[in-house]
Structure formats: C-alpha cells, structure tokens
PDB file of C-alpha atoms and ligand atoms in Angstrom:
ATOM      1  CA  UNK A   1      66.394  74.701  45.343  1.00 84.00           C
ATOM      2  CA  UNK A   2      67.829  72.173  43.339  1.00 94.00           C
ATOM      3  CA  UNK A   3      67.570  69.146  44.863  1.00 97.00           C
ATOM      4  CA  UNK A   4      69.830  66.809  44.278  1.00 98.00           C
ATOM      5  CA  UNK A   5      72.402  67.401  41.378  1.00 98.00           C
ATOM      6  CA  UNK A   6      73.801  64.949  39.371  1.00 98.00           C
ATOM      7  CA  UNK A   7      77.218  64.984  38.315  1.00 98.00           C
ATOM      8  CA  UNK A   8      78.222  62.861  35.467  1.00 98.00           C
ATOM      9  CA  UNK A   9      81.889  62.062  35.461  1.00 98.00           C
ATOM     10  CA  UNK A  10      85.313  61.152  32.861  1.00 99.00           C
ATOM     11  CA  UNK A  11      87.594  59.143  34.304  1.00 99.00           C
ATOM     12  CA  UNK A  12      90.911  58.958  32.226  1.00 99.00           C
ATOM     13  CA  UNK A  13      93.674  56.566  33.829  1.00 99.00           C
ATOM     14  CA  UNK A  14      96.794  57.269  32.302  1.00 99.00           C
ATOM     15  CA  UNK A  15      99.598  55.002  33.011  1.00 98.00           C
ATOM     16  CA  UNK A  16     102.690  53.915  32.798  1.00 98.00           C
ATOM     17  CA  UNK A  17     103.310  50.889  34.169  1.00 98.00           C
ATOM     18  CA  UNK A  18     100.105  48.044  34.200  1.00 98.00           C
ATOM     19  CA  UNK A  19      99.401  48.347  37.684  1.00 98.00           C
ATOM     20  CA  UNK A  20      98.223  52.682  37.192  1.00 98.00           C
ATOM     21  CA  UNK A  21      95.933  51.197  35.581  1.00 98.00           C
ATOM     22  CA  UNK A  22      93.724  50.713  37.733  1.00 98.00           C
ATOM     23  CA  UNK A  23      90.654  47.942  37.940  1.00 98.00           C
ATOM     24  CA  UNK A  24      87.327  49.615  36.870  1.00 98.00           C
ATOM     25  CA  UNK A  25      86.420  48.429  41.133  1.00 98.00           C
ATOM     26  CA  UNK A  26      88.685  50.330  41.274  1.00 98.00           C
ATOM     27  CA  UNK A  27      87.273  53.255  40.134  1.00 99.00           C
ATOM     28  CA  UNK A  28      83.871  52.508  41.344  1.00 98.00           C
ATOM     29  CA  UNK A  29      85.648  52.634  45.088  1.00 99.00           C
ATOM     30  CA  UNK A  30      86.130  55.912  44.651  1.00 99.00           C
ATOM     31  CA  UNK A  31      82.338  56.931  42.459  1.00 99.00           C
ATOM     32  CA  UNK A  32      81.163  56.057  46.279  1.00 99.00           C
ATOM     33  CA  UNK A  33      83.088  57.129  48.588  1.00 99.00           C
ATOM     34  CA  UNK A  34      82.495  60.403  46.374  1.00 99.00           C
ATOM     35  CA  UNK A  35      78.451  59.332  47.151  1.00 99.00           C
ATOM     36  CA  UNK A  36      78.471  59.068  50.798  1.00 99.00           C
ATOM     37  CA  UNK A  37      80.722  62.091  51.698  1.00 99.00           C
ATOM     38  CA  UNK A  38      78.971  64.875  49.326  1.00 99.00           C
ATOM     39  CA  UNK A  39      75.557  62.976  50.814  1.00 99.00           C
ATOM     40  CA  UNK A  40      76.808  63.061  54.868  1.00 98.00           C
ATOM     41  CA  UNK A  41      75.954  58.829  54.738  1.00 98.00           C
ATOM     42  CA  UNK A  42      79.503  58.051  55.373  1.00 98.00           C
ATOM     43  CA  UNK A  43      79.387  56.005  58.049  1.00 98.00           C
ATOM     44  CA  UNK A  44      82.140  58.595  60.452  1.00 98.00           C
ATOM     45  CA  UNK A  45      80.711  61.292  60.349  1.00 98.00           C
ATOM     46  CA  UNK A  46      78.908  59.805  63.346  1.00 98.00           C
ATOM     47  CA  UNK A  47      82.404  60.601  65.084  1.00 98.00           C
ATOM     48  CA  UNK A  48      81.578  64.465  64.671  1.00 98.00           C
ATOM     49  CA  UNK A  49      82.074  66.572  67.886  1.00 98.00           C
ATOM     50  CA  UNK A  50      78.980  67.926  69.164  1.00 98.00           C
ATOM     51  CA  UNK A  51      80.528  71.185  68.656  1.00 98.00           C
ATOM     52  CA  UNK A  52      79.936  70.958  65.124  1.00 98.00           C
ATOM     53  CA  UNK A  53      77.545  68.117  64.368  1.00 98.00           C
ATOM     54  CA  UNK A  54      74.476  70.672  64.115  1.00 98.00           C
ATOM     55  CA  UNK A  55      76.746  72.336  60.994  1.00 98.00           C
ATOM     56  CA  UNK A  56      76.896  68.977  59.255  1.00 98.00           C
ATOM     57  CA  UNK A  57      75.850  68.682  55.644  1.00 98.00           C
ATOM     58  CA  UNK A  58      74.957  66.740  53.049  1.00 98.00           C
ATOM     59  CA  UNK A  59      75.984  68.609  50.424  1.00 98.00           C
ATOM     60  CA  UNK A  60      73.613  67.079  48.226  1.00 98.00           C
ATOM     61  CA  UNK A  61      75.915  66.071  45.344  1.00 98.00           C
ATOM     62  CA  UNK A  62      75.996  62.245  44.293  1.00 98.00           C
ATOM     63  CA  UNK A  63      78.471  61.372  40.969  1.00 98.00           C
ATOM     64  CA  UNK A  64      77.293  58.776  38.094  1.00 98.00           C
ATOM     65  CA  UNK A  65      80.181  57.826  36.109  1.00 98.00           C
ATOM     66  CA  UNK A  66      79.924  58.155  32.753  1.00 98.00           C
ATOM     67  CA  UNK A  67      82.810  56.946  30.612  1.00 98.00           C
ATOM     68  CA  UNK A  68      86.798  55.703  31.442  1.00 98.00           C
ATOM     69  CA  UNK A  69      89.384  56.808  29.062  1.00 98.00           C
ATOM     70  CA  UNK A  70      92.980  54.187  29.672  1.00 98.00           C
ATOM     71  CA  UNK A  71      95.751  55.324  27.855  1.00 98.00           C
ATOM     72  CA  UNK A  72      99.345  54.409  28.337  1.00 98.00           C
ATOM     73  CA  UNK A  73     101.905  56.957  28.066  1.00 98.00           C
ATOM     74  CA  UNK A  74     105.732  56.566  28.075  1.00 98.00           C
ATOM     75  CA  UNK A  75     105.502  59.255  31.354  1.00 98.00           C
ATOM     76  CA  UNK A  76     107.013  57.897  34.328  1.00 98.00           C
ATOM     77  CA  UNK A  77     105.495  61.530  36.478  1.00 98.00           C
ATOM     78  CA  UNK A  78     103.827  64.834  35.286  1.00 98.00           C
ATOM     79  CA  UNK A  79     104.164  67.124  38.404  1.00 98.00           C
ATOM     80  CA  UNK A  80     101.170  69.387  38.374  1.00 98.00           C
ATOM     81  CA  UNK A  81     102.057  71.841  35.329  1.00 97.00           C
ATOM     82  CA  UNK A  82      98.476  70.018  33.584  1.00 98.00           C
ATOM     83  CA  UNK A  83     100.404  68.619  31.636  1.00 98.00           C
ATOM     84  CA  UNK A  84      98.335  65.000  31.578  1.00 98.00           C
ATOM     85  CA  UNK A  85      95.952  66.862  30.188  1.00 99.00           C
ATOM     86  CA  UNK A  86      96.925  66.769  27.146  1.00 98.00           C
ATOM     87  CA  UNK A  87      97.368  64.610  24.762  1.00 98.00           C
ATOM     88  CA  UNK A  88     100.200  66.480  23.411  1.00 98.00           C
ATOM     89  CA  UNK A  89     101.685  66.224  26.471  1.00 98.00           C
ATOM     90  CA  UNK A  90     101.714  62.470  27.025  1.00 98.00           C
ATOM     91  CA  UNK A  91      98.733  62.965  28.690  1.00 98.00           C
ATOM     92  CA  UNK A  92      94.487  62.470  28.068  1.00 99.00           C
ATOM     93  CA  UNK A  93      92.671  65.106  26.005  1.00 98.00           C
ATOM     94  CA  UNK A  94      89.575  67.150  28.447  1.00 98.00           C
ATOM     95  CA  UNK A  95      85.931  65.475  26.897  1.00 98.00           C
ATOM     96  CA  UNK A  96      82.703  67.677  27.006  1.00 98.00           C
ATOM     97  CA  UNK A  97      83.774  70.074  30.450  1.00 98.00           C
ATOM     98  CA  UNK A  98      80.842  71.973  30.369  1.00 98.00           C
ATOM     99  CA  UNK A  99      78.947  68.995  31.496  1.00 98.00           C
ATOM    100  CA  UNK A 100      81.341  66.641  32.964  1.00 98.00           C
ATOM    101  CA  UNK A 101      83.951  66.346  36.073  1.00 98.00           C
ATOM    102  CA  UNK A 102      87.051  65.631  34.021  1.00 99.00           C
ATOM    103  CA  UNK A 103      89.048  63.295  36.599  1.00 99.00           C
ATOM    104  CA  UNK A 104      92.747  62.473  35.667  1.00 99.00           C
ATOM    105  CA  UNK A 105      94.398  59.730  37.614  1.00 99.00           C
ATOM    106  CA  UNK A 106      98.167  59.176  36.919  1.00 98.00           C
ATOM    107  CA  UNK A 107     101.364  59.385  38.092  1.00 98.00           C
ATOM    108  CA  UNK A 108     102.153  63.163  39.439  1.00 98.00           C
ATOM    109  CA  UNK A 109     105.255  62.579  41.298  1.00 97.00           C
ATOM    110  CA  UNK A 110     106.956  64.455  44.240  1.00 97.00           C
ATOM    111  CA  UNK A 111     104.572  63.154  46.924  1.00 96.00           C
ATOM    112  CA  UNK A 112     101.878  65.387  45.714  1.00 98.00           C
ATOM    113  CA  UNK A 113      98.597  63.597  46.324  1.00 98.00           C
ATOM    114  CA  UNK A 114      96.285  64.917  44.021  1.00 98.00           C
ATOM    115  CA  UNK A 115      95.949  69.108  42.454  1.00 98.00           C
ATOM    116  CA  UNK A 116      91.943  70.857  41.438  1.00 98.00           C
ATOM    117  CA  UNK A 117      91.176  73.572  39.078  1.00 98.00           C
ATOM    118  CA  UNK A 118      88.796  76.679  40.680  1.00 98.00           C
ATOM    119  CA  UNK A 119      85.679  77.514  38.706  1.00 98.00           C
ATOM    120  CA  UNK A 120      86.287  80.359  36.271  1.00 97.00           C
ATOM    121  CA  UNK A 121      89.645  78.688  34.212  1.00 98.00           C
ATOM    122  CA  UNK A 122      90.769  77.467  30.545  1.00 98.00           C
ATOM    123  CA  UNK A 123      87.943  75.294  29.881  1.00 98.00           C
ATOM    124  CA  UNK A 124      90.996  72.861  28.682  1.00 98.00           C
ATOM    125  CA  UNK A 125      92.080  72.372  32.186  1.00 98.00           C
ATOM    126  CA  UNK A 126      89.030  71.313  33.708  1.00 98.00           C
ATOM    127  CA  UNK A 127      88.858  69.025  36.999  1.00 98.00           C
ATOM    128  CA  UNK A 128      90.874  67.062  38.721  1.00 99.00           C
ATOM    129  CA  UNK A 129      93.824  64.992  38.706  1.00 99.00           C
ATOM    130  CA  UNK A 130      94.644  62.331  41.789  1.00 99.00           C
ATOM    131  CA  UNK A 131      98.161  59.874  41.907  1.00 98.00           C
ATOM    132  CA  UNK A 132      96.803  56.041  41.722  1.00 98.00           C
ATOM    133  CA  UNK A 133      98.688  55.448  44.747  1.00 98.00           C
ATOM    134  CA  UNK A 134      95.523  57.960  46.913  1.00 98.00           C
ATOM    135  CA  UNK A 135      92.795  57.200  43.701  1.00 98.00           C
ATOM    136  CA  UNK A 136      89.638  54.856  45.469  1.00 99.00           C
ATOM    137  CA  UNK A 137      90.019  52.983  48.230  1.00 98.00           C
ATOM    138  CA  UNK A 138      91.090  49.138  46.907  1.00 98.00           C
ATOM    139  CA  UNK A 139      93.404  48.318  44.390  1.00 98.00           C
ATOM    140  CA  UNK A 140      96.856  50.845  44.301  1.00 98.00           C
ATOM    141  CA  UNK A 141      95.458  52.839  47.272  1.00 98.00           C
ATOM    142  CA  UNK A 142      97.910  53.451  50.051  1.00 98.00           C
ATOM    143  CA  UNK A 143      97.860  53.797  54.146  1.00 98.00           C
ATOM    144  CA  UNK A 144      96.947  56.681  54.906  1.00 98.00           C
ATOM    145  CA  UNK A 145      95.042  58.289  52.013  1.00 98.00           C
ATOM    146  CA  UNK A 146      92.847  55.003  50.976  1.00 98.00           C
ATOM    147  CA  UNK A 147      89.780  56.025  51.937  1.00 98.00           C
ATOM    148  CA  UNK A 148      89.211  57.727  48.795  1.00 99.00           C
ATOM    149  CA  UNK A 149      89.339  61.494  50.486  1.00 99.00           C
ATOM    150  CA  UNK A 150      92.206  62.853  47.902  1.00 99.00           C
ATOM    151  CA  UNK A 151      89.145  62.978  45.618  1.00 99.00           C
ATOM    152  CA  UNK A 152      86.699  64.309  47.725  1.00 99.00           C
ATOM    153  CA  UNK A 153      88.985  67.257  48.811  1.00 99.00           C
ATOM    154  CA  UNK A 154      89.507  68.187  45.146  1.00 99.00           C
ATOM    155  CA  UNK A 155      85.898  67.859  43.974  1.00 99.00           C
ATOM    156  CA  UNK A 156      85.781  70.576  46.571  1.00 99.00           C
ATOM    157  CA  UNK A 157      88.516  73.018  45.251  1.00 98.00           C
ATOM    158  CA  UNK A 158      86.433  71.835  41.837  1.00 98.00           C
ATOM    159  CA  UNK A 159      83.356  73.268  43.667  1.00 98.00           C
ATOM    160  CA  UNK A 160      85.191  76.718  44.746  1.00 98.00           C
ATOM    161  CA  UNK A 161      86.186  75.786  48.440  1.00 98.00           C
ATOM    162  CA  UNK A 162      89.543  76.672  49.893  1.00 98.00           C
ATOM    163  CA  UNK A 163      91.647  74.839  52.317  1.00 98.00           C
ATOM    164  CA  UNK A 164      89.386  75.254  55.741  1.00 97.00           C
ATOM    165  CA  UNK A 165      92.513  77.187  57.429  1.00 96.00           C
ATOM    166  CA  UNK A 166      92.026  80.160  54.339  1.00 95.00           C
ATOM    167  CA  UNK A 167      95.760  79.419  53.434  1.00 93.00           C
ATOM    168  CA  UNK A 168      96.669  82.420  55.681  1.00 89.00           C
ATOM    169  CA  UNK A 169      97.056  83.980  59.024  1.00 90.00           C
ATOM    170  CA  UNK A 170      93.798  83.526  61.473  1.00 93.00           C
ATOM    171  CA  UNK A 171      92.081  86.250  59.848  1.00 87.00           C
ATOM    172  CA  UNK A 172      92.787  85.241  55.377  1.00 86.00           C
ATOM    173  CA  UNK A 173      89.372  83.560  55.098  1.00 90.00           C
ATOM    174  CA  UNK A 174      87.907  80.449  53.328  1.00 96.00           C
ATOM    175  CA  UNK A 175      85.141  82.837  53.158  1.00 97.00           C
ATOM    176  CA  UNK A 176      83.031  80.157  55.152  1.00 97.00           C
ATOM    177  CA  UNK A 177      81.227  81.446  58.277  1.00 96.00           C
ATOM    178  CA  UNK A 178      80.810  78.526  60.051  1.00 97.00           C
ATOM    179  CA  UNK A 179      84.636  76.694  59.695  1.00 98.00           C
ATOM    180  CA  UNK A 180      86.286  78.440  62.684  1.00 97.00           C
ATOM    181  CA  UNK A 181      89.519  80.184  62.090  1.00 96.00           C
ATOM    182  CA  UNK A 182      93.143  78.789  61.669  1.00 97.00           C
ATOM    183  CA  UNK A 183      96.346  79.985  60.812  1.00 96.00           C
ATOM    184  CA  UNK A 184      97.411  76.069  59.210  1.00 97.00           C
ATOM    185  CA  UNK A 185      97.361  72.973  58.187  1.00 97.00           C
ATOM    186  CA  UNK A 186      96.565  69.848  60.502  1.00 98.00           C
ATOM    187  CA  UNK A 187      98.044  66.509  59.467  1.00 98.00           C
ATOM    188  CA  UNK A 188      97.925  63.476  60.817  1.00 98.00           C
ATOM    189  CA  UNK A 189      95.210  62.388  63.428  1.00 98.00           C
ATOM    190  CA  UNK A 190      94.823  65.482  64.988  1.00 98.00           C
ATOM    191  CA  UNK A 191      92.748  65.337  69.039  1.00 98.00           C
ATOM    192  CA  UNK A 192      89.793  67.145  69.559  1.00 98.00           C
ATOM    193  CA  UNK A 193      89.879  70.097  70.481  1.00 98.00           C
ATOM    194  CA  UNK A 194      92.941  71.503  68.535  1.00 98.00           C
ATOM    195  CA  UNK A 195      93.055  75.094  69.247  1.00 98.00           C
ATOM    196  CA  UNK A 196      94.003  77.438  66.725  1.00 97.00           C
ATOM    197  CA  UNK A 197      94.090  81.648  66.799  1.00 96.00           C
ATOM    198  CA  UNK A 198      91.993  81.469  70.004  1.00 96.00           C
ATOM    199  CA  UNK A 199      89.357  78.251  68.167  1.00 96.00           C
ATOM    200  CA  UNK A 200      88.923  75.036  67.821  1.00 98.00           C
ATOM    201  CA  UNK A 201      89.746  73.581  64.918  1.00 98.00           C
ATOM    202  CA  UNK A 202      87.803  71.974  62.502  1.00 98.00           C
ATOM    203  CA  UNK A 203      90.112  69.389  61.679  1.00 98.00           C
ATOM    204  CA  UNK A 204      87.535  66.676  60.364  1.00 98.00           C
ATOM    205  CA  UNK A 205      86.298  69.261  57.615  1.00 98.00           C
ATOM    206  CA  UNK A 206      87.438  67.407  53.917  1.00 99.00           C
ATOM    207  CA  UNK A 207      89.276  70.173  52.907  1.00 98.00           C
ATOM    208  CA  UNK A 208      91.857  70.417  55.848  1.00 98.00           C
ATOM    209  CA  UNK A 209      94.838  68.504  55.806  1.00 98.00           C
ATOM    210  CA  UNK A 210      94.684  65.263  57.951  1.00 98.00           C
ATOM    211  CA  UNK A 211      94.448  61.760  57.303  1.00 98.00           C
ATOM    212  CA  UNK A 212      91.812  60.198  55.187  1.00 98.00           C
ATOM    213  CA  UNK A 213      90.679  58.248  58.390  1.00 98.00           C
ATOM    214  CA  UNK A 214      90.093  61.519  60.681  1.00 98.00           C
ATOM    215  CA  UNK A 215      88.438  63.666  57.475  1.00 99.00           C
ATOM    216  CA  UNK A 216      84.231  63.170  57.720  1.00 99.00           C
ATOM    217  CA  UNK A 217      82.190  66.077  57.525  1.00 99.00           C
ATOM    218  CA  UNK A 218      81.671  69.607  55.314  1.00 99.00           C
ATOM    219  CA  UNK A 219      79.839  72.255  56.801  1.00 98.00           C
ATOM    220  CA  UNK A 220      76.509  73.771  55.742  1.00 98.00           C
ATOM    221  CA  UNK A 221      78.217  77.513  54.671  1.00 98.00           C
ATOM    222  CA  UNK A 222      80.758  74.845  52.166  1.00 98.00           C
ATOM    223  CA  UNK A 223      77.645  73.876  51.055  1.00 98.00           C
ATOM    224  CA  UNK A 224      76.000  77.062  50.308  1.00 98.00           C
ATOM    225  CA  UNK A 225      79.118  77.948  48.757  1.00 98.00           C
ATOM    226  CA  UNK A 226      79.959  74.938  46.331  1.00 98.00           C
ATOM    227  CA  UNK A 227      75.833  74.889  45.419  1.00 98.00           C
ATOM    228  CA  UNK A 228      75.703  78.580  44.421  1.00 98.00           C
ATOM    229  CA  UNK A 229      77.580  77.620  41.305  1.00 98.00           C
ATOM    230  CA  UNK A 230      74.866  75.352  40.110  1.00 98.00           C
ATOM    231  CA  UNK A 231      73.146  78.857  40.284  1.00 97.00           C
ATOM    232  CA  UNK A 232      71.260  80.240  37.417  1.00 96.00           C
ATOM    233  CA  UNK A 233      74.391  82.344  35.889  1.00 96.00           C
ATOM    234  CA  UNK A 234      76.554  80.433  38.236  1.00 97.00           C
ATOM    235  CA  UNK A 235      79.745  79.215  36.770  1.00 98.00           C
ATOM    236  CA  UNK A 236      79.039  75.343  37.056  1.00 98.00           C
ATOM    237  CA  UNK A 237      75.035  75.762  35.437  1.00 98.00           C
ATOM    238  CA  UNK A 238      75.888  73.758  32.480  1.00 98.00           C
ATOM    239  CA  UNK A 239      76.403  70.814  33.824  1.00 98.00           C
ATOM    240  CA  UNK A 240      72.274  70.334  34.895  1.00 97.00           C
ATOM    241  CA  UNK A 241      70.715  68.557  32.463  1.00 93.00           C
TER     242      UNK A 241
HETATM  243  N1  LIG B 301      97.454  67.769  49.120  1.00 50.65           N
HETATM  244  C1  LIG B 301      96.364  68.613  48.375  1.00 50.65           C
HETATM  245  C2  LIG B 301      95.587  69.377  47.993  1.00 50.65           C
HETATM  246  O1  LIG B 301      95.588  70.526  48.435  1.00 50.65           O
HETATM  247  C3  LIG B 301      95.660  67.091  48.798  1.00 50.65           C
HETATM  248  C4  LIG B 301      95.000  66.855  50.335  1.00 50.65           C
HETATM  249  C5  LIG B 301      94.745  65.925  50.210  1.00 50.65           C
HETATM  250  N2  LIG B 301      94.148  65.003  52.073  1.00 50.65           N
HETATM  251  C6  LIG B 301      94.076  63.874  52.114  1.00 50.65           C
HETATM  252  N3  LIG B 301      93.968  63.778  53.716  1.00 50.65           N
HETATM  253  N4  LIG B 301      93.568  62.919  51.438  1.00 50.65           N
HETATM  254  O2  LIG B 301      94.840  69.634  47.274  1.00 50.65           O
HETATM  255 ZN1   ZN B 302      93.902  70.800  48.575  1.00 50.65          ZN
HETATM  256 CA1   CA B 303      85.617  80.181  57.927  1.00 50.65          CA
END
C-alpha cells in the first residue's frame, strides 16, 4: 500500500490573447478541484445514488503545483496534434516528464475541451492539454464546463482510465469491473436511472461526458487501475519520491 501519492505539476500557460494568460488564482482553483476529486472530498460526492455509493473511491492522490511557465504564442489554435508541447511549433517543451505531470493550457479550437496521453507514450508529449475556457473554476472558465472537471477527466486518462462506456458497444470494456457496461456517452445532466445495455449507467462518473456539475465520482476499480501505475515496475513509478 503506497498511501497518499503526491504528483508534482508543471503548468504551461501558452497564450495568444491576454485573456488566455490565465491568472495564478485560476490555476490554483484547478489544483484545488483535482485535490478534492481525487480524495473524494468534493462536496457533490453526496449526490452519488445509493446504488453506487459503495464503490465511491478516495483515490488517495494529491497534486502540488511545482512550476508555472508562461509563454506567448502567435498561434491562435493548436488542435490536438501536440504542437502545443513543442517550442518549435509555437508551444512549450515538456519539463521533466519522468517525475512531473505536465499540463498545457492553451487554445485548442474546434470546441474541444481537452485531451490526454495515456501511459506508455512518448515522454516528449506526456501530459494533458486543456483549453483555458474549460480550466479551473474562475476567470475564463465557461459554463457548463466551469467546474474544473475537464482536468479531472483528462488526468484520469493520463492515469490509464478509459471512457466509462469503453468507447464501444455493450461488451466493449473499460477494463474496470465495478463500472457498469454501456454503449454510449451521456451528455448534459442525465436523470437517474439512465439505462443502457440493460444496466444503470454510472453517468456521474468523471469518465463519462456529462456536464461538470453532474460528474462527481471515481470508482474503487478505477482507483485500483490508476494506482497500479505506481507499483514497482509500473509505468509511472518514477513520479514517486
Ligand atoms: N472530450 C474530452 C475527452 O474525451 C473531455 C470531456 C470532459 N467533460 C467534462 N464534463 N468536463 O477527453
Ligand atoms: Zn475523455
Ligand atoms: Ca466496466
């Protein structure tokens, strides 16, 4: 048992317009949401229906802001091809990816909230990207994605979580036993119960596609899958002190 794991974070603010140069307060609001969501100290966890209350997990990971890098760019959008992660493409180079979680905050475009790299990819692109419109809970954050949950979702991917519906049909798996099967994402703020594949969807899971206000839990199985990365020989073991 590793106890509470601390992940040091590097934040790259890659801005074109002045408003995209988000404040330290907005950065801190995001770190605070992560620390609530990964410790199950978020106030909305109380809304989890009794059907799923038994599998709500305190993931026992916390996040500490280590460094903020601010860089102005002439690019007005970056898309999802990782250009934001390279000085040579108008972005900002990754910093010590073996020991830190790198977060790039910059204009993605195309209505995309964020994206992440799964464990095991190239170290030069390791980390998560979130658009400033969906980052933190203050400043440029925009409803209904102004609860900081885009980052919670992306860090879930960075820690090996798949979408809750397994990105497929009823029998396509997210490799987690205690998340019910489903065949589609849910959007907006679904009622309870919402049923697909003859089981009640865990729509309030961070790895679904609902609004920030309507997602408020990780499951015990997801916790186990994330923390396996930090076990001896695990892909993210080098983060540990
Ligand atoms: N579409 C993005 C992804 O699949 C993020 C979705 C985040 N959802 C949210 N309610 N903030 O990685
Ligand atoms: Zn996703
Ligand atoms: Ca499952």
